Coordinates of C-alpha atoms and ligand atoms in Angstrom, one line a residue:
M1 CA -13.9 -20.4 -22.1
A2 CA -10.6 -21.4 -20.3
K3 CA -12.1 -22.7 -17.3
D4 CA -10.7 -21.9 -13.8
L5 CA -8.9 -18.9 -14.3
L6 CA -8.6 -18.4 -10.5
W7 CA -5.6 -20.7 -11.0
R8 CA -3.1 -20.3 -13.5
A9 CA -0.9 -23.3 -14.7
L10 CA 2.8 -23.0 -14.8
S11 CA 4.9 -25.3 -16.7
I12 CA 7.6 -26.7 -14.2
D13 CA 10.1 -26.4 -17.0
S14 CA 9.5 -22.7 -17.3
I15 CA 10.4 -22.0 -13.8
S16 CA 14.0 -20.5 -13.7
P17 CA 14.9 -20.2 -9.8
E18 CA 17.0 -16.9 -10.2
Y19 CA 14.0 -15.3 -12.0
F20 CA 11.2 -16.6 -10.1
P21 CA 9.6 -14.1 -7.7
K22 CA 8.2 -14.6 -4.0
V23 CA 5.0 -16.3 -4.8
A24 CA 3.3 -19.3 -3.6
L25 CA 3.1 -22.4 -5.9
Y26 CA 0.4 -25.0 -5.6
L27 CA 0.1 -28.8 -7.0
K28 CA -3.3 -29.9 -8.2
N29 CA -4.6 -33.0 -6.7
G30 CA -7.7 -33.9 -8.2
S31 CA -9.9 -31.0 -8.0
N32 CA -8.0 -29.5 -5.1
Y33 CA -4.8 -27.3 -5.0
V34 CA -2.5 -28.1 -2.3
L35 CA 0.4 -25.8 -1.5
Y36 CA 3.8 -26.9 -2.8
K37 CA 6.0 -23.9 -1.8
D38 CA 5.3 -20.9 0.2
P39 CA 6.3 -17.6 -1.0
E40 CA 9.6 -17.2 0.8
R41 CA 11.0 -20.5 -0.1
V42 CA 13.2 -20.8 -3.1
F43 CA 12.5 -23.1 -5.8
T44 CA 15.7 -25.5 -6.1
A45 CA 17.0 -28.2 -8.4
D46 CA 15.8 -30.9 -5.7
D47 CA 12.3 -29.4 -6.6
F48 CA 12.6 -30.3 -10.1
R49 CA 14.1 -33.7 -9.5
R50 CA 11.3 -34.2 -7.0
L51 CA 8.4 -33.1 -9.1
E52 CA 10.0 -35.1 -11.9
R53 CA 9.7 -38.2 -10.1
N54 CA 6.1 -37.6 -9.5
L55 CA 5.4 -37.0 -13.1
A56 CA 4.3 -33.6 -12.4
K57 CA 4.3 -31.2 -15.3
F58 CA 2.4 -28.1 -13.7
L59 CA 2.4 -26.1 -10.8
Y60 CA -0.2 -23.7 -10.2
V61 CA -0.2 -20.0 -9.2
R62 CA -3.3 -18.2 -7.7
S63 CA -4.5 -15.7 -10.0
G64 CA -4.2 -13.0 -7.3
D65 CA -0.3 -13.5 -7.8
I66 CA -0.1 -13.6 -11.4
D67 CA 0.4 -9.9 -11.9
V68 CA 3.5 -10.0 -9.8
L69 CA 4.7 -13.3 -11.7
N70 CA 4.1 -11.7 -15.0
E71 CA 5.9 -8.5 -14.2
H72 CA 8.8 -10.0 -12.8
V73 CA 9.1 -12.6 -15.7
E74 CA 8.4 -10.0 -18.5
S75 CA 10.9 -7.4 -17.3
N76 CA 13.5 -10.2 -17.1
L77 CA 12.7 -11.8 -20.4
G78 CA 15.3 -10.2 -22.6
E79 CA 18.0 -10.8 -20.2
M80 CA 16.8 -14.5 -19.7
L81 CA 16.6 -15.1 -23.4
S82 CA 20.2 -13.9 -24.1
R83 CA 21.8 -15.9 -21.5
E84 CA 24.4 -18.3 -22.8
D85 CA 24.0 -20.9 -20.2
L86 CA 20.4 -21.6 -21.0
N87 CA 19.7 -23.9 -24.0
S88 CA 17.2 -23.1 -26.6
T89 CA 14.5 -25.7 -25.3
A90 CA 14.6 -23.9 -21.9
K91 CA 14.5 -20.5 -23.5
S92 CA 11.7 -21.5 -25.7
R93 CA 9.6 -23.0 -22.7
I94 CA 10.0 -19.8 -20.8
L95 CA 9.0 -17.6 -23.6
Y96 CA 6.0 -19.5 -24.4
Q97 CA 5.0 -19.6 -20.9
A98 CA 5.2 -16.0 -20.6
S99 CA 3.5 -15.4 -23.9
V100 CA 0.7 -17.6 -22.8
N101 CA 0.3 -15.7 -19.6
C102 CA 0.4 -12.4 -21.4
V103 CA -2.3 -13.8 -24.0
I104 CA -4.7 -14.9 -21.3
D105 CA -5.0 -11.5 -19.9
M106 CA -5.3 -9.8 -23.4
F107 CA -8.2 -12.5 -24.2
E108 CA -9.8 -11.6 -20.7
S109 CA -9.6 -7.7 -21.3
P110 CA -8.4 -6.7 -24.9
E111 CA -9.2 -3.1 -24.3
P112 CA -6.9 -1.9 -21.7
S113 CA -3.7 -0.4 -23.5
V114 CA -1.4 -1.9 -20.7
N115 CA -2.4 -5.5 -22.0
L116 CA -1.7 -4.4 -25.7
L117 CA 1.6 -2.9 -24.8
R118 CA 2.7 -6.2 -22.8
C119 CA 1.7 -8.1 -26.0
R120 CA 3.6 -5.9 -28.3
N121 CA 6.5 -6.4 -26.0
M122 CA 6.1 -10.1 -26.1
V123 CA 5.8 -10.2 -30.0
E124 CA 9.2 -8.4 -30.1
H125 CA 10.7 -11.3 -28.1
I126 CA 8.8 -13.9 -30.1
M127 CA 10.1 -12.3 -33.2
Q128 CA 13.9 -11.9 -32.2
F129 CA 13.7 -15.7 -30.8
V130 CA 12.1 -17.2 -34.1
S131 CA 14.7 -15.1 -36.1
E132 CA 17.8 -16.4 -33.9
D133 CA 17.0 -19.8 -32.9
T134 CA 16.7 -22.7 -35.2
H135 CA 14.4 -24.8 -33.0
T136 CA 11.5 -22.6 -32.7
M137 CA 8.9 -25.2 -33.3
E138 CA 9.4 -27.4 -30.4
S139 CA 6.2 -29.3 -29.6
L140 CA 4.2 -27.5 -27.1
Q141 CA 2.5 -30.5 -25.3
T142 CA 4.8 -30.7 -22.3
V143 CA 4.8 -27.1 -21.9
I144 CA 1.1 -25.9 -21.8
D145 CA -1.9 -27.1 -19.6
C146 CA -4.3 -28.9 -22.1
D147 CA -7.0 -26.7 -20.5
F148 CA -5.3 -23.8 -22.0
Y149 CA -5.1 -25.2 -25.5
I150 CA -6.4 -22.0 -27.3
F151 CA -3.6 -19.8 -25.8
A152 CA -0.9 -22.4 -26.5
H153 CA -2.4 -22.4 -30.0
V154 CA -2.3 -18.7 -30.6
V155 CA 1.3 -18.5 -29.4
Q156 CA 2.5 -21.2 -31.8
V157 CA 0.7 -19.6 -34.6
T158 CA 2.2 -16.4 -33.8
A159 CA 5.6 -17.8 -33.7
L160 CA 5.2 -19.5 -37.2
S161 CA 3.5 -16.7 -38.8
L162 CA 6.2 -14.0 -37.8
L163 CA 8.7 -16.7 -39.1
M164 CA 6.9 -16.9 -42.5
H165 CA 6.8 -13.0 -42.8
E166 CA 10.3 -12.6 -41.7
K167 CA 11.6 -15.1 -44.1
L168 CA 9.3 -14.1 -47.2
F169 CA 8.1 -10.5 -47.0
K170 CA 10.1 -7.0 -46.2
L171 CA 7.7 -5.6 -43.6
A172 CA 8.3 -2.5 -41.3
P173 CA 8.8 -3.2 -37.8
D174 CA 5.4 -1.8 -37.0
E175 CA 3.7 -4.0 -39.4
M176 CA 5.7 -6.9 -38.3
N177 CA 4.3 -6.2 -34.9
D178 CA 0.8 -5.9 -36.1
V179 CA 1.1 -9.4 -37.7
G180 CA 2.2 -10.5 -34.4
I181 CA -0.9 -8.9 -32.4
G182 CA -3.2 -10.2 -35.3
S183 CA -1.9 -13.6 -35.0
L184 CA -2.1 -13.6 -30.9
M185 CA -5.6 -12.3 -31.3
H186 CA -6.8 -14.2 -34.1
D187 CA -9.1 -16.7 -32.3
Y188 CA -10.1 -14.1 -29.8
G189 CA -13.7 -14.5 -31.0
M190 CA -13.8 -18.1 -29.2
T191 CA -14.2 -16.1 -26.1
F192 CA -17.6 -15.6 -27.2
I193 CA -18.6 -19.4 -27.6
S194 CA -19.4 -21.7 -24.5
S195 CA -16.8 -24.1 -23.5
A196 CA -19.3 -26.8 -23.6
V197 CA -19.0 -26.4 -27.5
L198 CA -15.4 -25.9 -27.4
E199 CA -14.6 -29.1 -25.3
R200 CA -17.1 -31.4 -26.7
K201 CA -15.4 -34.6 -27.2
D202 CA -17.9 -36.0 -29.8
A203 CA -18.8 -34.4 -33.1
L204 CA -20.2 -31.0 -33.3
S205 CA -23.9 -30.8 -34.5
D206 CA -24.4 -28.2 -37.7
I207 CA -25.7 -25.6 -35.2
E208 CA -22.6 -25.8 -33.1
Y209 CA -20.3 -25.8 -35.9
W210 CA -22.2 -22.8 -37.2
K211 CA -21.6 -21.2 -33.8
V212 CA -17.8 -22.0 -33.7
K213 CA -17.6 -20.5 -37.2
Q214 CA -18.9 -17.3 -35.8
H215 CA -15.6 -16.7 -34.2
T216 CA -14.0 -14.9 -36.8
Q217 CA -16.7 -12.3 -37.7
K218 CA -17.6 -11.8 -33.8
G219 CA -14.0 -11.3 -33.0
Y220 CA -13.4 -8.9 -35.7
E221 CA -16.6 -7.0 -35.0
Y222 CA -15.6 -6.6 -31.1
L223 CA -12.1 -5.4 -31.6
K224 CA -13.0 -3.1 -34.5
S225 CA -15.4 -1.5 -32.2
G226 CA -12.7 -0.5 -29.5
G227 CA -10.6 1.4 -32.1
N228 CA -7.3 0.0 -30.9
Y229 CA -6.4 -2.4 -33.8
S230 CA -4.9 -1.7 -37.1
D231 CA -6.2 -3.1 -40.5
I232 CA -3.6 -5.8 -40.5
V233 CA -4.8 -7.2 -37.0
L234 CA -8.2 -7.0 -38.0
N235 CA -7.8 -8.6 -41.3
I236 CA -5.9 -11.6 -39.7
V237 CA -8.9 -12.0 -37.0
R238 CA -11.5 -11.7 -39.6
Y239 CA -10.2 -13.7 -42.5
H240 CA -8.1 -16.5 -41.2
H241 CA -10.5 -19.1 -42.0
E242 CA -11.1 -17.9 -45.7
R243 CA -10.0 -20.6 -48.2
Y244 CA -7.9 -19.9 -51.3
D245 CA -10.9 -21.5 -53.5
G246 CA -13.4 -19.4 -52.0
N247 CA -15.0 -22.0 -49.8
G248 CA -14.1 -20.6 -46.3
Y249 CA -15.8 -18.3 -44.0
P250 CA -17.0 -15.9 -43.0
T251 CA -17.2 -13.9 -46.4
G252 CA -16.0 -16.6 -48.9
I253 CA -13.6 -14.2 -50.6
K254 CA -10.9 -16.1 -52.5
G255 CA -7.3 -16.2 -54.1
N256 CA -5.4 -13.0 -53.5
E257 CA -8.6 -11.1 -52.4
I258 CA -7.8 -12.8 -49.0
P259 CA -5.2 -10.4 -47.3
R260 CA -1.7 -12.2 -47.4
S261 CA -1.2 -11.8 -43.6
A262 CA -4.5 -13.9 -43.2
Q263 CA -3.4 -16.3 -45.7
V264 CA -0.4 -16.9 -43.8
A265 CA -2.4 -17.2 -40.5
M266 CA -4.5 -19.7 -41.9
I267 CA -1.8 -22.1 -43.2
C268 CA 0.0 -21.7 -39.7
D269 CA -3.2 -22.3 -37.9
V270 CA -4.2 -25.4 -39.7
Y271 CA -0.7 -26.7 -39.0
S272 CA -0.9 -25.8 -35.2
A273 CA -4.2 -27.5 -34.8
L274 CA -3.0 -30.6 -36.5
V275 CA 0.3 -31.0 -34.3
M276 CA -1.6 -30.4 -31.0
D277 CA -3.7 -32.7 -29.0
R278 CA -7.4 -31.7 -29.5
P279 CA -10.5 -32.8 -27.3
R280 CA -11.6 -34.9 -30.3
R281 CA -8.1 -36.5 -31.4
K282 CA -4.5 -36.9 -30.5
A283 CA -1.9 -34.8 -32.1
N284 CA -0.3 -35.6 -35.5
S285 CA 3.4 -35.6 -36.1
H286 CA 5.3 -32.8 -38.0
T287 CA 5.5 -35.1 -41.1
D288 CA 1.8 -36.4 -41.1
A289 CA 0.4 -32.8 -40.6
I290 CA 2.5 -31.7 -43.6
K291 CA 1.1 -34.6 -45.7
I292 CA -2.5 -33.7 -44.7
M293 CA -1.9 -30.3 -45.4
R294 CA -0.4 -31.1 -49.0
D295 CA -3.6 -32.8 -49.7
E296 CA -5.2 -29.9 -48.7
V297 CA -3.5 -27.6 -51.1
K298 CA -5.0 -30.0 -53.9
N299 CA -8.5 -29.6 -52.5
G300 CA -7.9 -25.7 -52.7
A301 CA -7.3 -24.9 -49.1
F302 CA -4.3 -22.8 -49.3
S303 CA -2.2 -20.9 -51.9
P304 CA 0.2 -23.5 -53.3
E305 CA 2.9 -21.0 -53.5
L306 CA 2.5 -19.8 -50.0
F307 CA 2.2 -23.5 -48.8
N308 CA 5.3 -24.6 -50.6
Y309 CA 7.3 -21.8 -48.6
F310 CA 5.7 -22.9 -45.4
E311 CA 6.7 -26.3 -46.0
R312 CA 10.3 -25.4 -46.7
I313 CA 10.5 -23.2 -43.7
V314 CA 9.0 -25.6 -41.1
N315 CA 10.8 -28.6 -42.7
E316 CA 14.0 -26.7 -42.0
R317 CA 13.1 -26.0 -38.4
N318 CA 12.0 -29.4 -37.9
G319 CA 15.4 -30.9 -39.3
V320 CA 13.6 -32.7 -42.1
Ligands
FE2_1 FE1 -9.9 -19.6 -35.8
FE2_2 FE1 -6.7 -20.7 -34.7

């Protein structure tokens, strides 16, 4: 799937010097990785300026160092996010980057409970951030390396879906956490599909499209078999491509037979896919994405009522 997991991309904007542990950072030059900073050297404001001049957006960490980095970032995340001298853009970048790192590990091994625990903590942070911050939905284009599209996408769906649930429904904290985990894992089944298919720039053949559609059922079956995931999580994974009119997949259930959390995930999923760059097309603006989705409501894709709520909530967050 995400190729090149020997190296992890790190958005330069997400590096906060005081919170950066002693790990080496590399620049990517063609297909080579060149040492940018050794573990001992501190990342400074000059580094930011220099990299900015060179239009570099990402530095890379060896996967062997990623555990040190994640542990460091995750244990300081609460403190970082409550700092008053960091603006909300900086905070959201740090949070997105940390969430993406966490989800990559979760997609690589969804069974070890330590990864699940990390993701639960991450969901708590995302939840708190989306409920307090008014700029949650910043574009992720600059934050996430395009090879890592799927991870950026699931984090965005999670933030949106938690925001929707928080605004619209009164869920217990445990249930909210499961909504978050389900949203983070909704496309887990994509790990069963070859990257050749996922990264194709031209249209998919019927067979390839059929394979991609399998990600819902395959993800569901795999995660269910381990016994670690609740029904809320499994419902989101299985039903997030079911359409309100019954023409979705994998089962074709319709209307409110589709679990509510999966209906919300479906709306957030389509929005996220529209506003991000994809191998086959460029990103849409927020306004265009909403327009496209409104037409989709007329075609029967989503519950009109839920979509109206969604539109109101994301418009507000986007200052529309
Ligand atoms: Fe999906
Ligand atoms: Fe998705």
